[in-house]
Amino acid sequence: MARFIIRALLYLVLLFPTKIIFNIMKNILITLVFAFIVLGVGFAQNKNTQPQQNKTDQKSTVQKDNKTQQQEAKKQEEKKQEVKKEEKKEVKKELNPRIENCNPTGYVRDITETLKSSGYKFLRSYNLEGPSNKPIQHEYTLSKGTTYAIRIASYVDSNLKVTLYDPEGRVIASTYDSENQKFYPSIEILCHKTGVYKISFEHHFNKRDFCGGAVLCFKR
Amino acid sequence: MKKVFYSFLTISLCFIIACDNDSEISQVASDTTKRVKSGKEAIDKKTIKEFVDRIPSPMIISSIIKDSGIDYDQTLLNSVDNESKYVIEFKQALNLGVFSTDLGYANIYEKSQDAINLLVGVKDMADNLKIGQYFEFEKIKQLSKSKDKLDELLQLTEENLININNKLYEQDRSDLTVLIITGGWVEVMYLATQVVQKKPNKDLEQMIADQKIVLDQIVQLLDYYASQSKMRDLHDELVDLQKSFEKIKFTQSEGESKQVEKEGTVVVEQGGSEQAEMSKETLNEITTKVAAIRNKIIS
């Protein structure tokens, strides 16, 4: 191959005078330099003029692009927020799982069936259902000289606590024994003072939904 | 041009909203002023239900009457024959309360025939008030016939009345609930005062005196509806009764409450107590006033 090129060059030197060869080379060089200059300027012009054109001629299309970008960004943010919310919900669910198809009247019925044997008469029932983020509270006017009982029933591991407040707002009884860490199913009180008493129901440890019933009853 | 238009629109909207809020604020302010001037604890629509829930069942007083060894007295009850007189909702609601209390009284004494008659009165009043569908008439009637199902009967009657009150509250007819409660309370006070006049009983007298708290609550409830003339008249009569109750002296002793565990139950030993001192004159005065209010209700 090398031999072939050398031979070709020798033929050129022999066939054409060196001046002609020099002129040809010179013209080639000039055209190359010119071409480079033209291409370079064109490239530079392209680079500088394109954003200006975008700003002026294609203003609407840029705005559209920006809007779509913003919308996409918003959508992404919304998606992120939704994901976060769902995550939070899942955490809440874990802390406070819902109890489906709760039947508080069933619990109330179970309690009232036990009243007759203990000599108590039914007075009022309380359905305990719904989220347990705050206690369920009721008030009732208790009369002096009457014995009252508050009986509760709930699902097995509910740790449902009843607190009784006197008319002055002082806690006078709780079904949770903190010393022995024990829950009792009822409170009895022989009322010595007629007044409005508050009964509060809450879950002591877990935050699952309320699902149970309570009955206020009396005997003389 | 568009900018000018939107600016004008925004300013106009702001102006309209501001004016609207001003009128609401002035309304609330005037209501508050009225309440402050009247010097009474404010009850609003939301707290009515809480107040109603606090009112004790007339059943307790009926039980004391029976436990006192006092015989059943049918003549004290309102006659079902009177029900044709009750043509307006005001009277129907009051007498629904009256018949309900009488029904409880008859049930406690296990007087099934009277109970069934009274049950008709309760049903008719409830039907007239368009709440009869919430009263389990047939079931209660069956329970009234069997003496061994007294507990179930009392529970069902009580639950039905609570249900009726809840429905009325949902229907924004809480004024009727207040009237049912008032009628029931006046009737049981009538029974108690009449019985104690015939056969003095310390427990019953103490119970009558303690009803001052309940009377105060009922007056507060009626006060909320005082703009209605009939409600206002009833309110004023009970305010007059309050004056007699104010003559009762209450002495309190302080003491700490404690709780003990007995057979798996928390038993409260309440510290402190309250003793009522009511003179014979005051009892007579209360008896007379209660009878006058009650007779006006049932007539």
PDB file of N, CA and C in Angstrom, chain A residues 109-172:
ATOM      1  N   ARG A 109     -77.212  -5.539  75.428  1.00  0.00           N
ATOM      2  CA  ARG A 109     -78.141  -6.627  75.734  1.00  0.00           C
ATOM      3  C   ARG A 109     -77.501  -7.622  76.717  1.00  0.00           C
ATOM      4  N   ASP A 110     -76.236  -7.939  76.451  1.00  0.00           N
ATOM      5  CA  ASP A 110     -75.527  -8.878  77.343  1.00  0.00           C
ATOM      6  C   ASP A 110     -75.489  -8.353  78.771  1.00  0.00           C
ATOM      7  N   ILE A 111     -75.256  -7.044  78.904  1.00  0.00           N
ATOM      8  CA  ILE A 111     -75.174  -6.466  80.252  1.00  0.00           C
ATOM      9  C   ILE A 111     -76.543  -6.496  80.938  1.00  0.00           C
ATOM     10  N   THR A 112     -77.573  -6.077  80.198  1.00  0.00           N
ATOM     11  CA  THR A 112     -78.901  -5.992  80.828  1.00  0.00           C
ATOM     12  C   THR A 112     -79.417  -7.359  81.288  1.00  0.00           C
ATOM     13  N   GLU A 113     -78.956  -8.399  80.598  1.00  0.00           N
ATOM     14  CA  GLU A 113     -79.369  -9.751  81.018  1.00  0.00           C
ATOM     15  C   GLU A 113     -78.842 -10.100  82.408  1.00  0.00           C
ATOM     16  N   THR A 114     -77.764  -9.444  82.799  1.00  0.00           N
ATOM     17  CA  THR A 114     -77.172  -9.736  84.117  1.00  0.00           C
ATOM     18  C   THR A 114     -77.783  -8.882  85.232  1.00  0.00           C
ATOM     19  N   LEU A 115     -78.605  -7.879  84.859  1.00  0.00           N
ATOM     20  CA  LEU A 115     -79.108  -6.932  85.861  1.00  0.00           C
ATOM     21  C   LEU A 115     -80.081  -7.590  86.848  1.00  0.00           C
ATOM     22  N   LYS A 116     -80.995  -8.388  86.295  1.00  0.00           N
ATOM     23  CA  LYS A 116     -82.076  -8.942  87.102  1.00  0.00           C
ATOM     24  C   LYS A 116     -81.544  -9.697  88.333  1.00  0.00           C
ATOM     25  N   SER A 117     -80.523 -10.507  88.093  1.00  0.00           N
ATOM     26  CA  SER A 117     -79.984 -11.327  89.194  1.00  0.00           C
ATOM     27  C   SER A 117     -79.333 -10.474  90.279  1.00  0.00           C
ATOM     28  N   SER A 118     -78.889  -9.275  89.895  1.00  0.00           N
ATOM     29  CA  SER A 118     -78.220  -8.433  90.890  1.00  0.00           C
ATOM     30  C   SER A 118     -79.151  -7.389  91.513  1.00  0.00           C
ATOM     31  N   GLY A 119     -80.414  -7.397  91.108  1.00  0.00           N
ATOM     32  CA  GLY A 119     -81.396  -6.498  91.720  1.00  0.00           C
ATOM     33  C   GLY A 119     -81.388  -5.077  91.162  1.00  0.00           C
ATOM     34  N   TYR A 120     -80.626  -4.863  90.104  1.00  0.00           N
ATOM     35  CA  TYR A 120     -80.573  -3.513  89.511  1.00  0.00           C
ATOM     36  C   TYR A 120     -81.653  -3.348  88.454  1.00  0.00           C
ATOM     37  N   LYS A 121     -82.086  -2.082  88.309  1.00  0.00           N
ATOM     38  CA  LYS A 121     -83.056  -1.772  87.254  1.00  0.00           C
ATOM     39  C   LYS A 121     -82.371  -0.896  86.208  1.00  0.00           C
ATOM     40  N   PHE A 122     -82.729  -1.180  84.979  1.00  0.00           N
ATOM     41  CA  PHE A 122     -82.144  -0.449  83.850  1.00  0.00           C
ATOM     42  C   PHE A 122     -82.514   1.036  83.904  1.00  0.00           C
ATOM     43  N   LEU A 123     -81.543   1.870  83.610  1.00  0.00           N
ATOM     44  CA  LEU A 123     -81.780   3.318  83.587  1.00  0.00           C
ATOM     45  C   LEU A 123     -81.431   3.926  82.236  1.00  0.00           C
ATOM     46  N   ARG A 124     -80.243   3.617  81.771  1.00  0.00           N
ATOM     47  CA  ARG A 124     -79.796   4.199  80.498  1.00  0.00           C
ATOM     48  C   ARG A 124     -78.681   3.337  79.891  1.00  0.00           C
ATOM     49  N   SER A 125     -78.668   3.294  78.574  1.00  0.00           N
ATOM     50  CA  SER A 125     -77.576   2.558  77.920  1.00  0.00           C
ATOM     51  C   SER A 125     -76.746   3.523  77.081  1.00  0.00           C
ATOM     52  N   TYR A 126     -75.489   3.210  76.943  1.00  0.00           N
ATOM     53  CA  TYR A 126     -74.590   4.039  76.140  1.00  0.00           C
ATOM     54  C   TYR A 126     -73.903   3.156  75.105  1.00  0.00           C
ATOM     55  N   ASN A 127     -74.094   3.483  73.851  1.00  0.00           N
ATOM     56  CA  ASN A 127     -73.397   2.764  72.775  1.00  0.00           C
ATOM     57  C   ASN A 127     -71.996   3.332  72.632  1.00  0.00           C
ATOM     58  N   LEU A 128     -71.016   2.461  72.736  1.00  0.00           N
ATOM     59  CA  LEU A 128     -69.631   2.922  72.624  1.00  0.00           C
ATOM     60  C   LEU A 128     -69.070   2.453  71.286  1.00  0.00           C
ATOM     61  N   GLU A 129     -69.029   3.354  70.345  1.00  0.00           N
ATOM     62  CA  GLU A 129     -68.452   3.020  69.036  1.00  0.00           C
ATOM     63  C   GLU A 129     -67.875   4.273  68.394  1.00  0.00           C
ATOM     64  N   GLY A 130     -66.969   4.032  67.444  1.00  0.00           N
ATOM     65  CA  GLY A 130     -66.339   5.150  66.750  1.00  0.00           C
ATOM     66  C   GLY A 130     -64.878   5.297  67.135  1.00  0.00           C
ATOM     67  N   PRO A 131     -64.218   6.293  66.540  1.00  0.00           N
ATOM     68  CA  PRO A 131     -62.778   6.461  66.808  1.00  0.00           C
ATOM     69  C   PRO A 131     -62.498   6.820  68.266  1.00  0.00           C
ATOM     70  N   SER A 132     -61.383   6.349  68.748  1.00  0.00           N
ATOM     71  CA  SER A 132     -61.079   6.537  70.180  1.00  0.00           C
ATOM     72  C   SER A 132     -60.063   7.649  70.407  1.00  0.00           C
ATOM     73  N   ASN A 133     -60.020   8.625  69.486  1.00  0.00           N
ATOM     74  CA  ASN A 133     -59.049   9.710  69.681  1.00  0.00           C
ATOM     75  C   ASN A 133     -59.410  10.622  70.840  1.00  0.00           C
ATOM     76  N   LYS A 134     -60.671  10.582  71.262  1.00  0.00           N
ATOM     77  CA  LYS A 134     -61.044  11.321  72.477  1.00  0.00           C
ATOM     78  C   LYS A 134     -62.078  10.515  73.262  1.00  0.00           C
ATOM     79  N   PRO A 135     -62.147  10.742  74.598  1.00  0.00           N
ATOM     80  CA  PRO A 135     -63.075   9.940  75.400  1.00  0.00           C
ATOM     81  C   PRO A 135     -64.536  10.213  75.043  1.00  0.00           C
ATOM     82  N   ILE A 136     -65.383   9.206  75.262  1.00  0.00           N
ATOM     83  CA  ILE A 136     -66.833   9.399  75.114  1.00  0.00           C
ATOM     84  C   ILE A 136     -67.343   9.795  76.495  1.00  0.00           C
ATOM     85  N   GLN A 137     -68.014  10.932  76.569  1.00  0.00           N
ATOM     86  CA  GLN A 137     -68.446  11.420  77.881  1.00  0.00           C
ATOM     87  C   GLN A 137     -69.959  11.639  77.924  1.00  0.00           C
ATOM     88  N   HIS A 138     -70.548  11.289  79.061  1.00  0.00           N
ATOM     89  CA  HIS A 138     -71.977  11.514  79.290  1.00  0.00           C
ATOM     90  C   HIS A 138     -72.170  12.058  80.699  1.00  0.00           C
ATOM     91  N   GLU A 139     -73.267  12.765  80.865  1.00  0.00           N
ATOM     92  CA  GLU A 139     -73.588  13.285  82.197  1.00  0.00           C
ATOM     93  C   GLU A 139     -74.964  12.783  82.611  1.00  0.00           C
ATOM     94  N   TYR A 140     -75.131  12.611  83.915  1.00  0.00           N
ATOM     95  CA  TYR A 140     -76.426  12.154  84.417  1.00  0.00           C
ATOM     96  C   TYR A 140     -76.607  12.672  85.837  1.00  0.00           C
ATOM     97  N   THR A 141     -77.849  12.991  86.160  1.00  0.00           N
ATOM     98  CA  THR A 141     -78.130  13.485  87.518  1.00  0.00           C
ATOM     99  C   THR A 141     -78.384  12.288  88.442  1.00  0.00           C
ATOM    100  N   LEU A 142     -77.465  12.067  89.363  1.00  0.00           N
ATOM    101  CA  LEU A 142     -77.622  10.972  90.326  1.00  0.00           C
ATOM    102  C   LEU A 142     -78.292  11.532  91.581  1.00  0.00           C
ATOM    103  N   SER A 143     -79.147  10.717  92.187  1.00  0.00           N
ATOM    104  CA  SER A 143     -79.916  11.173  93.356  1.00  0.00           C
ATOM    105  C   SER A 143     -79.404  10.547  94.640  1.00  0.00           C
ATOM    106  N   LYS A 144     -79.391  11.358  95.653  1.00  0.00           N
ATOM    107  CA  LYS A 144     -78.916  10.912  96.980  1.00  0.00           C
ATOM    108  C   LYS A 144     -79.751   9.734  97.488  1.00  0.00           C
ATOM    109  N   GLY A 145     -79.077   8.785  98.090  1.00  0.00           N
ATOM    110  CA  GLY A 145     -79.777   7.639  98.683  1.00  0.00           C
ATOM    111  C   GLY A 145     -80.010   6.499  97.694  1.00  0.00           C
ATOM    112  N   THR A 146     -79.647   6.681  96.459  1.00  0.00           N
ATOM    113  CA  THR A 146     -79.836   5.638  95.439  1.00  0.00           C
ATOM    114  C   THR A 146     -78.481   5.022  95.085  1.00  0.00           C
ATOM    115  N   THR A 147     -78.461   3.708  94.924  1.00  0.00           N
ATOM    116  CA  THR A 147     -77.228   3.037  94.500  1.00  0.00           C
ATOM    117  C   THR A 147     -77.249   2.880  92.983  1.00  0.00           C
ATOM    118  N   TYR A 148     -76.166   3.305  92.379  1.00  0.00           N
ATOM    119  CA  TYR A 148     -76.052   3.234  90.915  1.00  0.00           C
ATOM    120  C   TYR A 148     -74.900   2.293  90.533  1.00  0.00           C
ATOM    121  N   ALA A 149     -75.026   1.700  89.394  1.00  0.00           N
ATOM    122  CA  ALA A 149     -73.922   0.891  88.860  1.00  0.00           C
ATOM    123  C   ALA A 149     -73.718   1.239  87.386  1.00  0.00           C
ATOM    124  N   ILE A 150     -72.463   1.311  87.003  1.00  0.00           N
ATOM    125  CA  ILE A 150     -72.135   1.490  85.586  1.00  0.00           C
ATOM    126  C   ILE A 150     -71.428   0.211  85.162  1.00  0.00           C
ATOM    127  N   ARG A 151     -72.012  -0.482  84.243  1.00  0.00           N
ATOM    128  CA  ARG A 151     -71.414  -1.748  83.779  1.00  0.00           C
ATOM    129  C   ARG A 151     -71.006  -1.620  82.321  1.00  0.00           C
ATOM    130  N   ILE A 152     -69.845  -2.164  82.037  1.00  0.00           N
ATOM    131  CA  ILE A 152     -69.343  -2.042  80.660  1.00  0.00           C
ATOM    132  C   ILE A 152     -69.018  -3.410  80.054  1.00  0.00           C
ATOM    133  N   ALA A 153     -69.083  -3.464  78.757  1.00  0.00           N
ATOM    134  CA  ALA A 153     -68.663  -4.671  78.028  1.00  0.00           C
ATOM    135  C   ALA A 153     -68.023  -4.214  76.729  1.00  0.00           C
ATOM    136  N   SER A 154     -66.911  -4.844  76.379  1.00  0.00           N
ATOM    137  CA  SER A 154     -66.208  -4.471  75.153  1.00  0.00           C
ATOM    138  C   SER A 154     -65.425  -5.683  74.663  1.00  0.00           C
ATOM    139  N   TYR A 155     -64.719  -5.530  73.542  1.00  0.00           N
ATOM    140  CA  TYR A 155     -63.951  -6.655  73.023  1.00  0.00           C
ATOM    141  C   TYR A 155     -62.789  -6.982  73.980  1.00  0.00           C
ATOM    142  N   VAL A 156     -62.272  -8.173  73.877  1.00  0.00           N
ATOM    143  CA  VAL A 156     -61.413  -8.761  74.913  1.00  0.00           C
ATOM    144  C   VAL A 156     -60.238  -7.878  75.334  1.00  0.00           C
ATOM    145  N   ASP A 157     -59.449  -7.424  74.364  1.00  0.00           N
ATOM    146  CA  ASP A 157     -58.235  -6.700  74.741  1.00  0.00           C
ATOM    147  C   ASP A 157     -58.405  -5.180  74.650  1.00  0.00           C
ATOM    148  N   SER A 158     -59.640  -4.715  74.862  1.00  0.00           N
ATOM    149  CA  SER A 158     -59.907  -3.284  74.640  1.00  0.00           C
ATOM    150  C   SER A 158     -59.303  -2.380  75.714  1.00  0.00           C
ATOM    151  N   ASN A 159     -59.139  -2.899  76.922  1.00  0.00           N
ATOM    152  CA  ASN A 159     -58.654  -2.073  78.043  1.00  0.00           C
ATOM    153  C   ASN A 159     -59.496  -0.809  78.202  1.00  0.00           C
ATOM    154  N   LEU A 160     -60.787  -1.006  78.167  1.00  0.00           N
ATOM    155  CA  LEU A 160     -61.725   0.114  78.285  1.00  0.00           C
ATOM    156  C   LEU A 160     -61.799   0.566  79.748  1.00  0.00           C
ATOM    157  N   LYS A 161     -61.621   1.857  79.913  1.00  0.00           N
ATOM    158  CA  LYS A 161     -61.597   2.419  81.272  1.00  0.00           C
ATOM    159  C   LYS A 161     -62.776   3.372  81.454  1.00  0.00           C
ATOM    160  N   VAL A 162     -63.433   3.269  82.612  1.00  0.00           N
ATOM    161  CA  VAL A 162     -64.511   4.199  82.949  1.00  0.00           C
ATOM    162  C   VAL A 162     -64.043   5.065  84.114  1.00  0.00           C
ATOM    163  N   THR A 163     -64.259   6.352  83.982  1.00  0.00           N
ATOM    164  CA  THR A 163     -63.921   7.265  85.074  1.00  0.00           C
ATOM    165  C   THR A 163     -65.180   8.009  85.475  1.00  0.00           C
ATOM    166  N   LEU A 164     -65.408   8.099  86.771  1.00  0.00           N
ATOM    167  CA  LEU A 164     -66.590   8.798  87.278  1.00  0.00           C
ATOM    168  C   LEU A 164     -66.157  10.075  87.991  1.00  0.00           C
ATOM    169  N   TYR A 165     -66.793  11.177  87.629  1.00  0.00           N
ATOM    170  CA  TYR A 165     -66.483  12.488  88.235  1.00  0.00           C
ATOM    171  C   TYR A 165     -67.694  12.953  89.052  1.00  0.00           C
ATOM    172  N   ASP A 166     -67.437  13.528  90.208  1.00  0.00           N
ATOM    173  CA  ASP A 166     -68.538  14.052  91.037  1.00  0.00           C
ATOM    174  C   ASP A 166     -68.989  15.427  90.516  1.00  0.00           C
ATOM    175  N   PRO A 167     -70.055  16.008  91.097  1.00  0.00           N
ATOM    176  CA  PRO A 167     -70.549  17.298  90.559  1.00  0.00           C
ATOM    177  C   PRO A 167     -69.512  18.425  90.603  1.00  0.00           C
ATOM    178  N   GLU A 168     -68.497  18.272  91.462  1.00  0.00           N
ATOM    179  CA  GLU A 168     -67.445  19.296  91.518  1.00  0.00           C
ATOM    180  C   GLU A 168     -66.333  19.027  90.502  1.00  0.00           C
ATOM    181  N   GLY A 169     -66.462  17.969  89.743  1.00  0.00           N
ATOM    182  CA  GLY A 169     -65.490  17.652  88.692  1.00  0.00           C
ATOM    183  C   GLY A 169     -64.293  16.846  89.184  1.00  0.00           C
ATOM    184  N   ARG A 170     -64.396  16.295  90.405  1.00  0.00           N
ATOM    185  CA  ARG A 170     -63.294  15.485  90.941  1.00  0.00           C
ATOM    186  C   ARG A 170     -63.488  14.022  90.551  1.00  0.00           C
ATOM    187  N   VAL A 171     -62.367  13.367  90.251  1.00  0.00           N
ATOM    188  CA  VAL A 171     -62.447  11.935  89.933  1.00  0.00           C
ATOM    189  C   VAL A 171     -62.743  11.176  91.212  1.00  0.00           C
ATOM    190  N   ILE A 172     -63.823  10.404  91.214  1.00  0.00           N
ATOM    191  CA  ILE A 172     -64.127   9.633  92.432  1.00  0.00           C
ATOM    192  C   ILE A 172     -64.009   8.125  92.208  1.00  0.00           C
TER     193      ILE A 172
END
